[in-house]
mmCIF file of C-alpha atoms in Angstrom:
data_model
loop_
_atom_site.group_PDB
_atom_site.id
_atom_site.type_symbol
_atom_site.label_atom_id
_atom_site.label_comp_id
_atom_site.label_asym_id
_atom_site.label_seq_id
_atom_site.Cartn_x
_atom_site.Cartn_y
_atom_site.Cartn_z
ATOM 1 C CA UNK A 10 101.417 130.437 116.483
ATOM 2 C CA UNK A 11 97.775 129.454 116.209
ATOM 3 C CA UNK A 12 96.219 129.688 112.758
ATOM 4 C CA UNK A 13 93.406 132.177 112.406
ATOM 5 C CA UNK A 14 90.362 132.712 110.270
ATOM 6 C CA UNK A 15 89.493 135.762 108.256
ATOM 7 C CA UNK A 16 85.993 137.232 108.668
ATOM 8 C CA UNK A 17 83.656 134.299 108.092
ATOM 9 C CA UNK A 18 80.095 133.270 108.771
ATOM 10 C CA UNK A 19 79.156 129.838 110.063
ATOM 11 C CA UNK A 20 75.930 128.516 108.592
ATOM 12 C CA UNK A 21 73.603 125.779 109.785
ATOM 13 C CA UNK A 22 71.558 125.044 106.684
ATOM 14 C CA UNK A 23 70.653 128.428 105.210
ATOM 15 C CA UNK A 24 70.837 130.224 108.553
ATOM 16 C CA UNK A 25 73.928 132.109 109.690
ATOM 17 C CA UNK A 26 74.260 131.152 113.337
ATOM 18 C CA UNK A 27 77.711 132.472 114.234
ATOM 19 C CA UNK A 28 79.684 135.401 112.829
ATOM 20 C CA UNK A 29 83.393 135.385 113.513
ATOM 21 C CA UNK A 30 85.549 138.474 113.657
ATOM 22 C CA UNK A 31 88.882 138.644 111.888
ATOM 23 C CA UNK A 32 91.823 136.815 113.526
ATOM 24 C CA UNK A 33 89.774 134.502 115.718
ATOM 25 C CA UNK A 34 91.977 131.540 116.607
ATOM 26 C CA UNK A 35 90.650 128.283 115.172
ATOM 27 C CA UNK A 36 91.067 126.461 118.480
ATOM 28 C CA UNK A 37 88.921 129.124 120.181
ATOM 29 C CA UNK A 38 86.350 128.888 117.405
ATOM 30 C CA UNK A 39 86.101 125.118 117.829
ATOM 31 C CA UNK A 40 85.552 125.519 121.551
ATOM 32 C CA UNK A 41 82.818 128.100 120.942
ATOM 33 C CA UNK A 42 81.163 125.891 118.369
ATOM 34 C CA UNK A 43 81.180 122.897 120.701
ATOM 35 C CA UNK A 44 79.340 124.940 123.321
ATOM 36 C CA UNK A 45 76.821 126.396 120.866
ATOM 37 C CA UNK A 46 76.207 123.299 118.723
ATOM 38 C CA UNK A 47 77.151 120.170 120.636
ATOM 39 C CA UNK A 48 78.562 117.570 118.267
ATOM 40 C CA UNK A 49 78.777 120.059 115.400
ATOM 41 C CA UNK A 50 81.709 120.264 112.996
ATOM 42 C CA UNK A 51 82.911 123.029 110.692
ATOM 43 C CA UNK A 52 83.517 122.138 107.057
ATOM 44 C CA UNK A 53 85.091 124.125 104.255
ATOM 45 C CA UNK A 54 83.744 124.452 100.737
ATOM 46 C CA UNK A 55 85.245 121.106 99.714
ATOM 47 C CA UNK A 56 83.542 119.303 102.598
ATOM 48 C CA UNK A 57 86.683 118.859 104.695
ATOM 49 C CA UNK A 58 86.614 119.446 108.426
ATOM 50 C CA UNK A 59 88.283 122.528 109.873
ATOM 51 C CA UNK A 60 90.451 121.607 112.855
ATOM 52 C CA UNK A 61 93.171 123.207 114.931
ATOM 53 C CA UNK A 62 95.600 121.158 112.833
ATOM 54 C CA UNK A 63 94.305 122.354 109.470
ATOM 55 C CA UNK A 64 97.486 122.759 107.452
ATOM 56 C CA UNK A 65 96.455 125.585 105.159
ATOM 57 C CA UNK A 66 95.451 129.195 105.744
ATOM 58 C CA UNK A 67 91.696 129.361 105.424
ATOM 59 C CA UNK A 68 90.145 131.863 103.016
ATOM 60 C CA UNK A 69 87.397 134.272 103.936
ATOM 61 C CA UNK A 70 83.869 133.142 103.253
ATOM 62 C CA UNK A 71 81.135 130.947 104.598
ATOM 63 C CA UNK A 72 81.726 127.656 106.401
ATOM 64 C CA UNK A 73 79.034 125.097 107.059
ATOM 65 C CA UNK A 74 78.206 123.585 110.426
ATOM 66 C CA UNK A 75 77.519 119.869 110.116
ATOM 67 C CA UNK A 76 75.614 118.058 112.834
ATOM 68 C CA UNK A 77 74.524 114.441 113.269
ATOM 69 C CA UNK A 78 70.916 114.036 112.215
ATOM 70 C CA UNK A 79 68.657 112.271 114.675
ATOM 71 C CA UNK A 80 66.583 109.454 113.238
ATOM 72 C CA UNK A 81 65.022 106.153 114.134
ATOM 73 C CA UNK A 82 64.360 104.415 110.844
ATOM 74 C CA UNK A 83 66.874 102.264 109.022
ATOM 75 C CA UNK A 84 66.468 104.491 105.973
ATOM 76 C CA UNK A 85 67.555 107.610 107.867
ATOM 77 C CA UNK A 86 70.479 105.851 109.548
ATOM 78 C CA UNK A 87 71.596 104.362 106.252
ATOM 79 C CA UNK A 88 71.607 107.837 104.720
ATOM 80 C CA UNK A 89 73.912 108.965 107.522
ATOM 81 C CA UNK A 90 76.540 106.344 106.872
ATOM 82 C CA UNK A 91 76.466 106.955 103.131
ATOM 83 C CA UNK A 92 77.229 110.678 103.410
ATOM 84 C CA UNK A 93 80.415 111.908 101.798
ATOM 85 C CA UNK A 94 82.008 112.934 105.105
ATOM 86 C CA UNK A 95 81.907 109.349 106.466
ATOM 87 C CA UNK A 96 85.553 108.565 105.753
ATOM 88 C CA UNK A 97 86.960 112.094 105.652
ATOM 89 C CA UNK A 98 87.799 111.623 109.332
ATOM 90 C CA UNK A 99 86.157 114.002 111.767
ATOM 91 C CA UNK A 100 87.895 116.612 113.886
ATOM 92 C CA UNK A 101 88.577 114.094 116.656
ATOM 93 C CA UNK A 102 90.983 112.380 114.225
ATOM 94 C CA UNK A 103 92.698 115.521 112.931
ATOM 95 C CA UNK A 104 92.697 114.700 109.213
ATOM 96 C CA UNK A 105 96.252 115.818 108.440
ATOM 97 C CA UNK A 106 97.624 113.086 110.699
ATOM 98 C CA UNK A 107 96.705 110.604 107.982
ATOM 99 C CA UNK A 108 98.291 112.245 104.954
ATOM 100 C CA UNK A 109 100.198 110.015 102.526
ATOM 101 C CA UNK A 110 103.546 111.799 102.176
ATOM 102 C CA UNK A 111 107.243 110.934 101.760
ATOM 103 C CA UNK A 112 107.493 110.099 105.461
ATOM 104 C CA UNK A 113 104.842 107.382 105.059
ATOM 105 C CA UNK A 114 106.698 105.275 102.457
ATOM 106 C CA UNK A 115 107.053 101.667 103.596
ATOM 107 C CA UNK A 116 110.596 100.684 104.552
ATOM 108 C CA UNK A 117 112.131 97.270 105.058
ATOM 109 C CA UNK A 118 112.859 98.190 108.671
ATOM 110 C CA UNK A 119 109.200 98.841 109.492
ATOM 111 C CA UNK A 120 107.968 96.294 112.081
ATOM 112 C CA UNK A 121 106.640 93.208 110.331
ATOM 113 C CA UNK A 122 106.964 94.803 106.875
ATOM 114 C CA UNK A 123 108.691 91.876 105.180
ATOM 115 C CA UNK A 124 106.398 89.287 106.763
ATOM 116 C CA UNK A 125 103.317 91.267 105.745
ATOM 117 C CA UNK A 126 104.672 91.771 102.233
ATOM 118 C CA UNK A 127 105.218 88.031 101.737
ATOM 119 C CA UNK A 128 101.729 87.312 103.063
ATOM 120 C CA UNK A 129 100.116 89.848 100.707
ATOM 121 C CA UNK A 130 101.933 88.470 97.661
ATOM 122 C CA UNK A 131 100.978 84.897 98.563
ATOM 123 C CA UNK A 132 97.321 85.632 99.347
ATOM 124 C CA UNK A 133 96.802 87.530 96.069
ATOM 125 C CA UNK A 134 98.404 84.668 94.128
ATOM 126 C CA UNK A 135 101.238 86.913 92.968
ATOM 127 C CA UNK A 136 104.238 84.737 93.880
ATOM 128 C CA UNK A 137 105.801 82.817 91.005
ATOM 129 C CA UNK A 138 109.072 81.354 92.267
ATOM 130 C CA UNK A 139 111.675 84.119 92.368
ATOM 131 C CA UNK A 140 109.298 86.363 90.429
ATOM 132 C CA UNK A 141 106.159 88.213 91.465
ATOM 133 C CA UNK A 142 103.107 89.626 89.721
ATOM 134 C CA UNK A 143 102.357 93.360 90.069
ATOM 135 C CA UNK A 144 98.590 93.898 89.946
ATOM 136 C CA UNK A 145 98.819 97.296 88.234
ATOM 137 C CA UNK A 146 101.441 96.714 85.542
ATOM 138 C CA UNK A 147 100.082 93.159 85.141
ATOM 139 C CA UNK A 148 103.705 92.103 84.700
ATOM 140 C CA UNK A 149 105.919 89.417 86.227
ATOM 141 C CA UNK A 150 108.863 91.110 87.962
ATOM 142 C CA UNK A 151 111.763 90.270 90.294
ATOM 143 C CA UNK A 152 110.014 89.425 93.569
ATOM 144 C CA UNK A 153 112.163 91.738 95.695
ATOM 145 C CA UNK A 154 110.958 94.753 93.681
ATOM 146 C CA UNK A 155 107.251 94.016 94.218
ATOM 147 C CA UNK A 156 106.089 95.296 97.594
ATOM 148 C CA UNK A 157 103.066 94.138 99.534
ATOM 149 C CA UNK A 158 102.575 97.174 101.764
ATOM 150 C CA UNK A 159 99.804 98.458 104.011
ATOM 151 C CA UNK A 160 97.187 100.625 102.297
ATOM 152 C CA UNK A 161 96.167 102.199 105.618
ATOM 153 C CA UNK A 162 99.669 102.623 107.020
ATOM 154 C CA UNK A 163 101.146 100.530 109.832
ATOM 155 C CA UNK A 164 101.866 103.563 112.033
ATOM 156 C CA UNK A 165 98.125 104.322 112.132
ATOM 157 C CA UNK A 166 97.260 100.840 113.421
ATOM 158 C CA UNK A 167 95.477 102.099 116.541
ATOM 159 C CA UNK A 168 92.857 103.724 114.295
ATOM 160 C CA UNK A 169 91.982 100.808 111.999
ATOM 161 C CA UNK A 170 88.607 100.303 113.723
ATOM 162 C CA UNK A 171 87.515 103.650 112.298
ATOM 163 C CA UNK A 172 87.657 102.091 108.852
ATOM 164 C CA UNK A 173 85.744 99.027 109.942
ATOM 165 C CA UNK A 174 88.424 96.381 110.477
ATOM 166 C CA UNK A 175 90.414 95.277 113.515
ATOM 167 C CA UNK A 176 93.908 94.221 112.382
ATOM 168 C CA UNK A 177 96.326 96.465 110.498
ATOM 169 C CA UNK A 178 97.764 93.299 108.925
ATOM 170 C CA UNK A 179 94.392 92.315 107.464
ATOM 171 C CA UNK A 180 95.229 90.984 103.997
ATOM 172 C CA UNK A 181 92.571 93.273 102.476
ATOM 173 C CA UNK A 182 94.646 96.205 103.734
ATOM 174 C CA UNK A 183 97.394 95.493 101.233
ATOM 175 C CA UNK A 184 98.256 95.190 97.530
ATOM 176 C CA UNK A 185 101.302 93.790 95.712
ATOM 177 C CA UNK A 186 102.665 96.699 93.662
ATOM 178 C CA UNK A 187 105.965 97.306 91.872
ATOM 179 C CA UNK A 188 108.200 99.529 94.017
ATOM 180 C CA UNK A 189 107.846 102.706 91.878
ATOM 181 C CA UNK A 190 104.057 102.393 92.091
ATOM 182 C CA UNK A 191 104.085 101.620 95.810
ATOM 183 C CA UNK A 192 106.157 104.803 96.307
ATOM 184 C CA UNK A 193 103.703 106.829 94.214
ATOM 185 C CA UNK A 194 100.732 105.490 96.215
ATOM 186 C CA UNK A 195 102.407 106.178 99.562
ATOM 187 C CA UNK A 196 103.167 109.787 98.561
ATOM 188 C CA UNK A 197 99.707 110.689 97.166
ATOM 189 C CA UNK A 198 101.005 110.691 93.589
ATOM 190 C CA UNK A 199 98.866 107.667 92.745
ATOM 191 C CA UNK A 200 95.362 106.769 93.872
ATOM 192 C CA UNK A 201 92.504 104.632 92.602
ATOM 193 C CA UNK A 202 89.003 105.594 91.580
ATOM 194 C CA UNK A 203 86.307 102.967 91.059
ATOM 195 C CA UNK A 204 83.963 102.301 88.170
ATOM 196 C CA UNK A 205 80.763 100.875 89.631
ATOM 197 C CA UNK A 206 79.522 99.553 86.282
ATOM 198 C CA UNK A 207 82.555 97.392 85.580
ATOM 199 C CA UNK A 208 83.496 96.921 89.255
ATOM 200 C CA UNK A 209 87.095 97.883 88.395
ATOM 201 C CA UNK A 210 89.691 100.037 90.169
ATOM 202 C CA UNK A 211 91.253 102.698 87.916
ATOM 203 C CA UNK A 212 94.690 104.248 88.507
ATOM 204 C CA UNK A 213 94.968 108.029 88.630
ATOM 205 C CA UNK A 214 98.349 109.795 88.588
ATOM 206 C CA UNK A 215 97.883 112.898 90.743
ATOM 207 C CA UNK A 216 101.277 114.576 90.202
ATOM 208 C CA UNK A 217 101.641 115.622 86.540
ATOM 209 C CA UNK A 218 105.366 116.272 86.991
ATOM 210 C CA UNK A 219 106.069 112.517 87.092
ATOM 211 C CA UNK A 220 104.021 111.550 84.024
ATOM 212 C CA UNK A 221 107.039 111.449 81.712
ATOM 213 C CA UNK A 222 109.312 109.744 84.245
ATOM 214 C CA UNK A 223 110.262 106.115 83.715
ATOM 215 C CA UNK A 224 109.259 103.782 86.523
ATOM 216 C CA UNK A 225 112.676 102.079 86.413
ATOM 217 C CA UNK A 226 114.373 105.388 87.242
ATOM 218 C CA UNK A 227 112.223 105.815 90.342
ATOM 219 C CA UNK A 228 112.797 102.199 91.319
ATOM 220 C CA UNK A 229 116.578 102.588 91.031
ATOM 221 C CA UNK A 230 116.457 105.824 93.024
ATOM 222 C CA UNK A 231 114.365 104.371 95.845
ATOM 223 C CA UNK A 232 115.931 100.917 96.131
ATOM 224 C CA UNK A 233 119.551 101.625 95.235
ATOM 225 C CA UNK A 234 121.668 98.476 95.144
ATOM 226 C CA UNK A 235 118.615 96.329 95.974
ATOM 227 C CA UNK A 236 116.982 97.244 92.656
ATOM 228 C CA UNK A 237 116.696 94.556 90.001
ATOM 229 C CA UNK A 238 115.908 95.506 86.410
ATOM 230 C CA UNK A 239 112.620 94.294 84.907
ATOM 231 C CA UNK A 240 112.176 92.697 81.458
ATOM 232 C CA UNK A 241 113.127 95.074 78.643
ATOM 233 C CA UNK A 242 109.625 96.299 77.592
ATOM 234 C CA UNK A 243 108.975 97.546 81.139
ATOM 235 C CA UNK A 244 112.155 99.605 81.122
ATOM 236 C CA UNK A 245 110.369 102.106 78.871
ATOM 237 C CA UNK A 246 107.205 102.287 81.001
ATOM 238 C CA UNK A 247 106.324 105.806 82.250
ATOM 239 C CA UNK A 248 103.757 107.000 84.767
ATOM 240 C CA UNK A 249 101.747 108.293 81.811
ATOM 241 C CA UNK A 250 101.354 104.635 80.793
ATOM 242 C CA UNK A 251 99.978 103.877 84.266
ATOM 243 C CA UNK A 252 97.370 106.657 84.278
ATOM 244 C CA UNK A 253 93.866 105.165 83.795
ATOM 245 C CA UNK A 254 95.224 101.618 83.924
ATOM 246 C CA UNK A 255 93.050 98.994 85.643
ATOM 247 C CA UNK A 256 94.042 96.917 88.654
ATOM 248 C CA UNK A 257 94.086 93.232 87.721
ATOM 249 C CA UNK A 258 93.210 90.328 90.020
ATOM 250 C CA UNK A 259 93.428 86.563 89.875
ATOM 251 C CA UNK A 260 89.909 85.605 88.692
ATOM 252 C CA UNK A 261 90.212 82.355 90.631
ATOM 253 C CA UNK A 262 90.637 84.167 93.943
ATOM 254 C CA UNK A 263 87.895 86.240 95.591
ATOM 255 C CA UNK A 264 90.358 88.405 97.549
ATOM 256 C CA UNK A 265 90.078 92.149 96.879
ATOM 257 C CA UNK A 266 91.364 95.180 98.852
ATOM 258 C CA UNK A 267 88.950 97.095 101.059
ATOM 259 C CA UNK A 268 87.167 99.656 98.891
ATOM 260 C CA UNK A 269 86.731 102.006 101.838
ATOM 261 C CA UNK A 270 90.503 102.024 102.489
ATOM 262 C CA UNK A 271 91.379 102.804 98.859
ATOM 263 C CA UNK A 272 88.607 105.427 98.886
ATOM 264 C CA UNK A 273 90.115 106.951 102.035
ATOM 265 C CA UNK A 274 93.591 107.141 100.475
ATOM 266 C CA UNK A 275 92.128 108.658 97.300
ATOM 267 C CA UNK A 276 90.344 111.363 99.327
ATOM 268 C CA UNK A 277 93.584 112.140 101.161
ATOM 269 C CA UNK A 278 95.524 112.161 97.889
ATOM 270 C CA UNK A 279 93.012 114.588 96.378
ATOM 271 C CA UNK A 280 93.398 116.987 99.315
ATOM 272 C CA UNK A 281 97.192 116.785 99.173
ATOM 273 C CA UNK A 282 97.284 117.184 95.375
ATOM 274 C CA UNK A 283 95.109 120.297 95.482
ATOM 275 C CA UNK A 284 97.261 121.839 98.203
ATOM 276 C CA UNK A 285 100.421 121.128 96.196
ATOM 277 C CA UNK A 286 98.892 122.503 92.993
ATOM 278 C CA UNK A 287 99.029 119.116 91.258
ATOM 279 C CA UNK A 288 95.275 119.038 90.625
ATOM 280 C CA UNK A 289 92.594 121.756 90.373
ATOM 281 C CA UNK A 290 90.015 121.920 93.141
ATOM 282 C CA UNK A 291 87.430 120.899 90.540
ATOM 283 C CA UNK A 292 88.946 117.413 90.183
ATOM 284 C CA UNK A 293 86.878 114.900 92.115
ATOM 285 C CA UNK A 294 85.585 111.338 92.000
ATOM 286 C CA UNK A 295 82.542 109.418 93.148
ATOM 287 C CA UNK A 296 83.053 107.825 96.544
ATOM 288 C CA UNK A 297 83.038 104.033 96.724
ATOM 289 C CA UNK A 298 82.817 103.474 100.469
ATOM 290 C CA UNK A 299 81.036 100.179 100.897
ATOM 291 C CA UNK A 300 81.881 96.512 100.449
ATOM 292 C CA UNK A 301 78.306 95.250 100.328
ATOM 293 C CA UNK A 302 78.227 95.569 104.122
ATOM 294 C CA UNK A 303 74.965 95.180 105.953
ATOM 295 C CA UNK A 304 73.436 98.100 107.850
ATOM 296 C CA UNK A 305 74.842 97.124 111.236
ATOM 297 C CA UNK A 306 78.412 97.092 109.843
ATOM 298 C CA UNK A 307 77.956 100.492 108.229
ATOM 299 C CA UNK A 308 76.543 101.939 111.447
ATOM 300 C CA UNK A 309 79.525 100.612 113.384
ATOM 301 C CA UNK A 310 81.910 102.520 111.111
ATOM 302 C CA UNK A 311 79.817 105.673 111.329
ATOM 303 C CA UNK A 312 79.519 105.634 115.103
ATOM 304 C CA UNK A 313 83.256 104.931 115.491
ATOM 305 C CA UNK A 314 84.089 107.892 113.267
ATOM 306 C CA UNK A 315 81.981 110.216 115.399
ATOM 307 C CA UNK A 316 83.566 109.347 118.758
#
């Protein structure tokens, strides 16, 4: 059954341009909008696009029509690629396709997963014999329990160009994390914000129900007989201890994950957490979309996201 809207008004700027009667099917509304405002998109109050695959009943109220702004100067074009909606994936992508949920957790059987994991751990300088460094706990752990998994997931590989890179196995699309933390990241329970003053990534636990849980318990649950216990002090570590912790990197290596990919996952995690009641709608963070890219690179991402 197609989802429907309540009585809403669509606004372009301050002007109401379309009034929708109760029970209009979203798919029909999108078709009408495309005819009336070519290239336009409907966004809800949080700035997320309304699509036929929107996973939540939409409340009554006003929805904004967003349209590309024509411009010729570099300043205008730069403003376009910096807008908040850049990496919230437009209706052509159907945002819910890219949610980080239980079904997206990396498994050993995923194509190339073990090869990619070894590459990530080596490139970040995390391998230490049979042990491996986790960049978030900053601890040396049994190597088999530290996972180098894709940040933008392997199954979405045909869409990597929309985030400005070409190969899903790009080393900047991965991080070596202890299994309990990799699980939390892949299920929207963990994301990273970014402090622009210190240039540091900060962990945020999105699901308050896991704050008191020990990471070793999650690791045992997820890995079963493959789990290897960490050094004793880490056996007491809870997700509360991880909240607000900084990602650490080898200062002798310039390699860092793509900011725009971590930003994308954080935006998705925020949406999922609000829908699940983990976080209030008021919780938000400042986007950190760019990597010091030049204008042409930013424009490439923006144009790709619009088509």
